[in-house]
mmCIF file of C-alpha atoms in Angstrom:
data_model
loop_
_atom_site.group_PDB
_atom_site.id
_atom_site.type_symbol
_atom_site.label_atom_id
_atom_site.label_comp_id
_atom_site.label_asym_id
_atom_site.label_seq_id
_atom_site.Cartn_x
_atom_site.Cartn_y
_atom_site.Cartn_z
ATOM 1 C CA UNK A 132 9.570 61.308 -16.316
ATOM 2 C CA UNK A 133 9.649 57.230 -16.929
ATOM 3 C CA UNK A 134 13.258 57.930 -16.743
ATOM 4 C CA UNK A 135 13.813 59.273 -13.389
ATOM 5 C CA UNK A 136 11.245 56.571 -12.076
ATOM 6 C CA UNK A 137 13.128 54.100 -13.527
ATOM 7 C CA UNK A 138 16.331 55.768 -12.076
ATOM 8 C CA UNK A 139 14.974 56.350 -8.365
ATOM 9 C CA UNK A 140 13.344 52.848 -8.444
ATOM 10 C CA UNK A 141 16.492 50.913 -8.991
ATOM 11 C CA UNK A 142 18.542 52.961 -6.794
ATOM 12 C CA UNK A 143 15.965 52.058 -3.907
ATOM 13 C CA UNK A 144 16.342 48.575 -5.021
ATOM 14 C CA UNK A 145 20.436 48.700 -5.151
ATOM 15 C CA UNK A 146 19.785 50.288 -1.512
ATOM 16 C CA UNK A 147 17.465 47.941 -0.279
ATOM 17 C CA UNK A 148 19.557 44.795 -1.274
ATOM 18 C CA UNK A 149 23.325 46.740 0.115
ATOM 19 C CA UNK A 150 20.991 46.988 3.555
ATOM 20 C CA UNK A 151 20.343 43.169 3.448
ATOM 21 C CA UNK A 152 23.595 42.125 2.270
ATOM 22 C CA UNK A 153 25.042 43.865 5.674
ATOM 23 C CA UNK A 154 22.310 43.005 7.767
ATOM 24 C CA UNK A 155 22.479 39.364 7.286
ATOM 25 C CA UNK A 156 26.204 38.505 8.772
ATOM 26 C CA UNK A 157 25.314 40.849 11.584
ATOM 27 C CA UNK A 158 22.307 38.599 12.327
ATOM 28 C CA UNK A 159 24.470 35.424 12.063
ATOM 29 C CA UNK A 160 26.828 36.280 14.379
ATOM 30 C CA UNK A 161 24.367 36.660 17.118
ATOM 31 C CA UNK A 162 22.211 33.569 16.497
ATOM 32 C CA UNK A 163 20.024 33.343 19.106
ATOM 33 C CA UNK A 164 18.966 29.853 21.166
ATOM 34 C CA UNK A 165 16.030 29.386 23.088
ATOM 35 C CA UNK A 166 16.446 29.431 26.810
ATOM 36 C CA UNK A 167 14.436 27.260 29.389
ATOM 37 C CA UNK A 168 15.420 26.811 33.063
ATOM 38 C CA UNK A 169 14.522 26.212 36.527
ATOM 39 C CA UNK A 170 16.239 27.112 40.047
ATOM 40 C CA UNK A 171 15.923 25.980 43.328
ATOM 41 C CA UNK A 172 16.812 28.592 45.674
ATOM 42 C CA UNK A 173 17.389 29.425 48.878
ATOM 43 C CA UNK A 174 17.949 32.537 51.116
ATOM 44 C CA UNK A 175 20.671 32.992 52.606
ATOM 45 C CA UNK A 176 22.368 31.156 49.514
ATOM 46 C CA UNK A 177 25.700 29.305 50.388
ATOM 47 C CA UNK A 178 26.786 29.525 46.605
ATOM 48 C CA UNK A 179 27.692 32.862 46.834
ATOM 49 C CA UNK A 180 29.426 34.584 43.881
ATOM 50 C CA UNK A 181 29.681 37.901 44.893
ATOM 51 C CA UNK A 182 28.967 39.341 49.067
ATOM 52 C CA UNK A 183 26.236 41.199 48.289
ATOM 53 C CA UNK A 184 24.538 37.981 46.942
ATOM 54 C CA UNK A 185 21.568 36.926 48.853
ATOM 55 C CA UNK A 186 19.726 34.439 46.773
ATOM 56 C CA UNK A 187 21.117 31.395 44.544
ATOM 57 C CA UNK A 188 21.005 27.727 44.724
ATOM 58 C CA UNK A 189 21.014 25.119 41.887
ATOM 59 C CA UNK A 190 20.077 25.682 38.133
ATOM 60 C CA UNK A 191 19.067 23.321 35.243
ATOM 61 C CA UNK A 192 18.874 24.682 31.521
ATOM 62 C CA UNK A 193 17.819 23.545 28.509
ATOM 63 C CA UNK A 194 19.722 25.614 26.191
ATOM 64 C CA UNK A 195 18.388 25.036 22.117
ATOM 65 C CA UNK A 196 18.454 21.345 23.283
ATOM 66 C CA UNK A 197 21.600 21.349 25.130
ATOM 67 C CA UNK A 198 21.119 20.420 28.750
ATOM 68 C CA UNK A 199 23.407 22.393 31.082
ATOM 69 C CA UNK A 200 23.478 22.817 35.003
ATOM 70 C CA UNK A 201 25.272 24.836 37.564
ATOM 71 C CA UNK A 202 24.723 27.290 39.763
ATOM 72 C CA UNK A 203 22.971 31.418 40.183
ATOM 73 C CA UNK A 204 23.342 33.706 43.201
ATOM 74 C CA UNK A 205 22.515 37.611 43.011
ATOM 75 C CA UNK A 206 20.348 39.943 44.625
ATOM 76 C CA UNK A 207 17.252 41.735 43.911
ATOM 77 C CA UNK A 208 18.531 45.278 44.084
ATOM 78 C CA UNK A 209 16.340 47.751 46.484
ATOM 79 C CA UNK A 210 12.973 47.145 47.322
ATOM 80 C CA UNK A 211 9.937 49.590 47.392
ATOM 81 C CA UNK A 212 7.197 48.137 49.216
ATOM 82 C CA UNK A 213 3.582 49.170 48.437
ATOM 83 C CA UNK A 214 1.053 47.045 50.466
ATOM 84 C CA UNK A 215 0.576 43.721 49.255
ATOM 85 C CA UNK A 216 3.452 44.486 46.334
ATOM 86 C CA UNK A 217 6.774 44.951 46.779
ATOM 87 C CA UNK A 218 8.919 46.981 43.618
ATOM 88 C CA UNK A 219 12.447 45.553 43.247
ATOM 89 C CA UNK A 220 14.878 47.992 41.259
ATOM 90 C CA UNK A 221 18.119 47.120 40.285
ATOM 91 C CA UNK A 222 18.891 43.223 40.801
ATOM 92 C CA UNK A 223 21.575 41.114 39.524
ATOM 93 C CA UNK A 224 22.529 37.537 39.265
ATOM 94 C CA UNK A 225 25.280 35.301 37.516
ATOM 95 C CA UNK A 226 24.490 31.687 36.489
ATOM 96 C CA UNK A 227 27.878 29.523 36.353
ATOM 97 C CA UNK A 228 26.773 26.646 33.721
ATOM 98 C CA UNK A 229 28.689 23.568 32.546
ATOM 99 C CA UNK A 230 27.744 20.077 30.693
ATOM 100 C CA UNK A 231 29.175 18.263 33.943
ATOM 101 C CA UNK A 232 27.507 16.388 36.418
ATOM 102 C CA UNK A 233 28.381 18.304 39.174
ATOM 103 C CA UNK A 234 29.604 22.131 39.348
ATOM 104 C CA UNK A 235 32.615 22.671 41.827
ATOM 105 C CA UNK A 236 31.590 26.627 43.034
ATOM 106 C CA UNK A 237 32.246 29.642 42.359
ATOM 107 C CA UNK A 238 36.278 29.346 41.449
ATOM 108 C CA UNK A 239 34.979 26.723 38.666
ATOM 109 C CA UNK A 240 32.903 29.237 36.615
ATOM 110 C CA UNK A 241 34.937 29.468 33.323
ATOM 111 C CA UNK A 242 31.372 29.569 31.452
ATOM 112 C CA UNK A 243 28.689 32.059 32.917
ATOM 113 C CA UNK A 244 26.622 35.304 32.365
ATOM 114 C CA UNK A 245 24.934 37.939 34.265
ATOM 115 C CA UNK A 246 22.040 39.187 34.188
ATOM 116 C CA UNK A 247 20.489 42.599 35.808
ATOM 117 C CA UNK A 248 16.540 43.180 36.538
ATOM 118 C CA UNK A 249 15.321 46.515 36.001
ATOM 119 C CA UNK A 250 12.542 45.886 37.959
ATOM 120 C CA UNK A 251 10.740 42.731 39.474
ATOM 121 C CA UNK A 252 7.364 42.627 40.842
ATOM 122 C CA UNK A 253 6.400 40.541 44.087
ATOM 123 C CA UNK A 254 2.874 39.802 45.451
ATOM 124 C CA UNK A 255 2.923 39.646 48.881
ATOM 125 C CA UNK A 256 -0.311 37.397 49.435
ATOM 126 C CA UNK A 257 -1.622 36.729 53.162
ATOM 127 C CA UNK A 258 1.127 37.564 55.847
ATOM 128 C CA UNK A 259 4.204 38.510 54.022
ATOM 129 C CA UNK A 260 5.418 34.536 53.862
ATOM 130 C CA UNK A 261 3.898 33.310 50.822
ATOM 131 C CA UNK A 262 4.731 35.127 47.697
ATOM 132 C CA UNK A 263 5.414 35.307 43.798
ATOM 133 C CA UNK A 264 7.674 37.021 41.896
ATOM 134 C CA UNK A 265 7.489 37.923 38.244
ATOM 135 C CA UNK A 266 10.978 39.841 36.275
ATOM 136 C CA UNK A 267 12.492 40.572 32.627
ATOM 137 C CA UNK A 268 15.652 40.675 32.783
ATOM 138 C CA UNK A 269 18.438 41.593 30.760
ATOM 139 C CA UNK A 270 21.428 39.378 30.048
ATOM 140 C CA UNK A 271 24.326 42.118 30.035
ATOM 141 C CA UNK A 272 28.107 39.865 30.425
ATOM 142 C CA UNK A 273 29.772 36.403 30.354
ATOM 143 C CA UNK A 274 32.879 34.804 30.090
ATOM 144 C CA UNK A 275 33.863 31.617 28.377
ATOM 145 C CA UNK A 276 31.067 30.294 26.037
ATOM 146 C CA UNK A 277 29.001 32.940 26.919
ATOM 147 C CA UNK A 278 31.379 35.869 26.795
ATOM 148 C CA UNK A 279 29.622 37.646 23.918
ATOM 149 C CA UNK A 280 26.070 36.858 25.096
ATOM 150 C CA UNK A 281 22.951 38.873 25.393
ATOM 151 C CA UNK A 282 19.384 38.413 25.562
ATOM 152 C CA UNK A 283 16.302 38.835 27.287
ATOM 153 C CA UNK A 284 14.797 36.589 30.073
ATOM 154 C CA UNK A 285 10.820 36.481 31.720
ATOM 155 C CA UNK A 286 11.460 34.850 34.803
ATOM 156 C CA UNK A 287 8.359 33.775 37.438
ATOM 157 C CA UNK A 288 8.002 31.834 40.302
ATOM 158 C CA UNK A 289 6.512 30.841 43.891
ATOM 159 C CA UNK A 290 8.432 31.544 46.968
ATOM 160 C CA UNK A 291 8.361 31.179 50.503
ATOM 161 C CA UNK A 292 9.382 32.752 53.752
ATOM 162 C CA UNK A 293 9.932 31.949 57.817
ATOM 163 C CA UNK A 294 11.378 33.471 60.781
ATOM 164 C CA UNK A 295 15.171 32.150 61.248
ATOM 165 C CA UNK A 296 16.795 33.786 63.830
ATOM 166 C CA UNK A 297 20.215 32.026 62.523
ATOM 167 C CA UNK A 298 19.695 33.838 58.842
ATOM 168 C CA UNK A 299 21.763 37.174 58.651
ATOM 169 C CA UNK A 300 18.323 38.709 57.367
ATOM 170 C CA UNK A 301 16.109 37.563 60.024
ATOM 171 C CA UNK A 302 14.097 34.988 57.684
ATOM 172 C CA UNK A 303 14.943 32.004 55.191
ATOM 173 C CA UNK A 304 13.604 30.732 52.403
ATOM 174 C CA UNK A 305 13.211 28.624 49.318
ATOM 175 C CA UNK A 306 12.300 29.619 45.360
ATOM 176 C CA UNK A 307 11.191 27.800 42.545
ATOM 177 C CA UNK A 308 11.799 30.295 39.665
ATOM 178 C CA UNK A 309 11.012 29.414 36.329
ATOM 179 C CA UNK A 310 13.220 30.911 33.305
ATOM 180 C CA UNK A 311 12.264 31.259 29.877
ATOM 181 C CA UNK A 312 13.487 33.447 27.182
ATOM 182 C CA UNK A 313 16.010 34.130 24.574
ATOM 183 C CA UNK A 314 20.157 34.053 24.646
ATOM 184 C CA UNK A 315 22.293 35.126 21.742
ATOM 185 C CA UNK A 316 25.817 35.151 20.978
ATOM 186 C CA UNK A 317 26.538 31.680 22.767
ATOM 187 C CA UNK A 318 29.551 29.796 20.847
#
């Protein structure tokens, strides 16, 4: 009997240490950074990556340490209003980040990464002008740098709203979204 235990209990140990040993490049290869950001945007955007794209504007990161700018435009996907909340199923935005001063647009975007929203939540306080929105989001695709990235993203912030006849949606605005979250894969 102290024989088989013997025999069962290195086995599981042999086991446990073949599951570590192939667990543990795996893990290295997808280091993950810490991801910390702000946008100002604006509705209609003019930085447009993609037609559908309503929102976007300017973005600032702080990537692990490494300070990066450039540009996001996307959409929220469908909205399902429901009083003072609004449901939005899904979005999805790129961000076009470089180490440069300035970023030259949407045919200078060797280094970016989209990400889609499930689902985002906006509070519709007092008249439908003045709101918040609150998402997780999913980083899904990149290219250059960022081409094997993934991750996972909270992202929050005020907004605001006014008639504009001028706006192809009727209104304009501004947003100061907040980013904060986790990407890996990022050489």
């Amino acid at each position: 009997m102290k024989r088989k235990s013997v025999v069962a209990l290195t086995f599981a140990f042999a086991l446990a240490f073949a599951l570590v040993l192939l667990i543990v490049p795996v893990q290295a290869q997808q280091s993950c950074k810490a991801f910390h950001a702000f946008v100002q945007g604006s509705l209609p955007t003019s930085n447009q990556f993609a037609p559908t794209d309503t929102w976007g504007g300017p973005i600032f990161v702080n990537l692990d340490g490494e300070l990066l700018q450039g540009g996001l435009s996307g959409n929220d996907g469908t909205e399902y209003p429901h009083g003072p909340v609004s449901i939005f199923k899904g979005g999805e935005y790129k961000l076009c980040l470089t180490s440069a001063a300035a970023w030259g647009g949407p045919n200078d975007c060797s280094d970016s990464f989209t990400y889609k929203v499930p689902r985002a939540v906006v509070i519709w306080p007092a008249g439908k002008l003045l709101g918040s929105y609150k998402a997780t989001a999913n980083v899904v695709k990149g290219t250059g740098r960022f081409a094997s990235a993934s991750g996972h993203l909270e992202i929050e912030g005020p907004f605001i709203l006014w008639t504009d006849p001028n706006s192809p949606f009727g209104v304009s605005g501004r947003w100061n979204g907040e980013f904060s979250g986790r990407v890996c894969g990022v050489q």
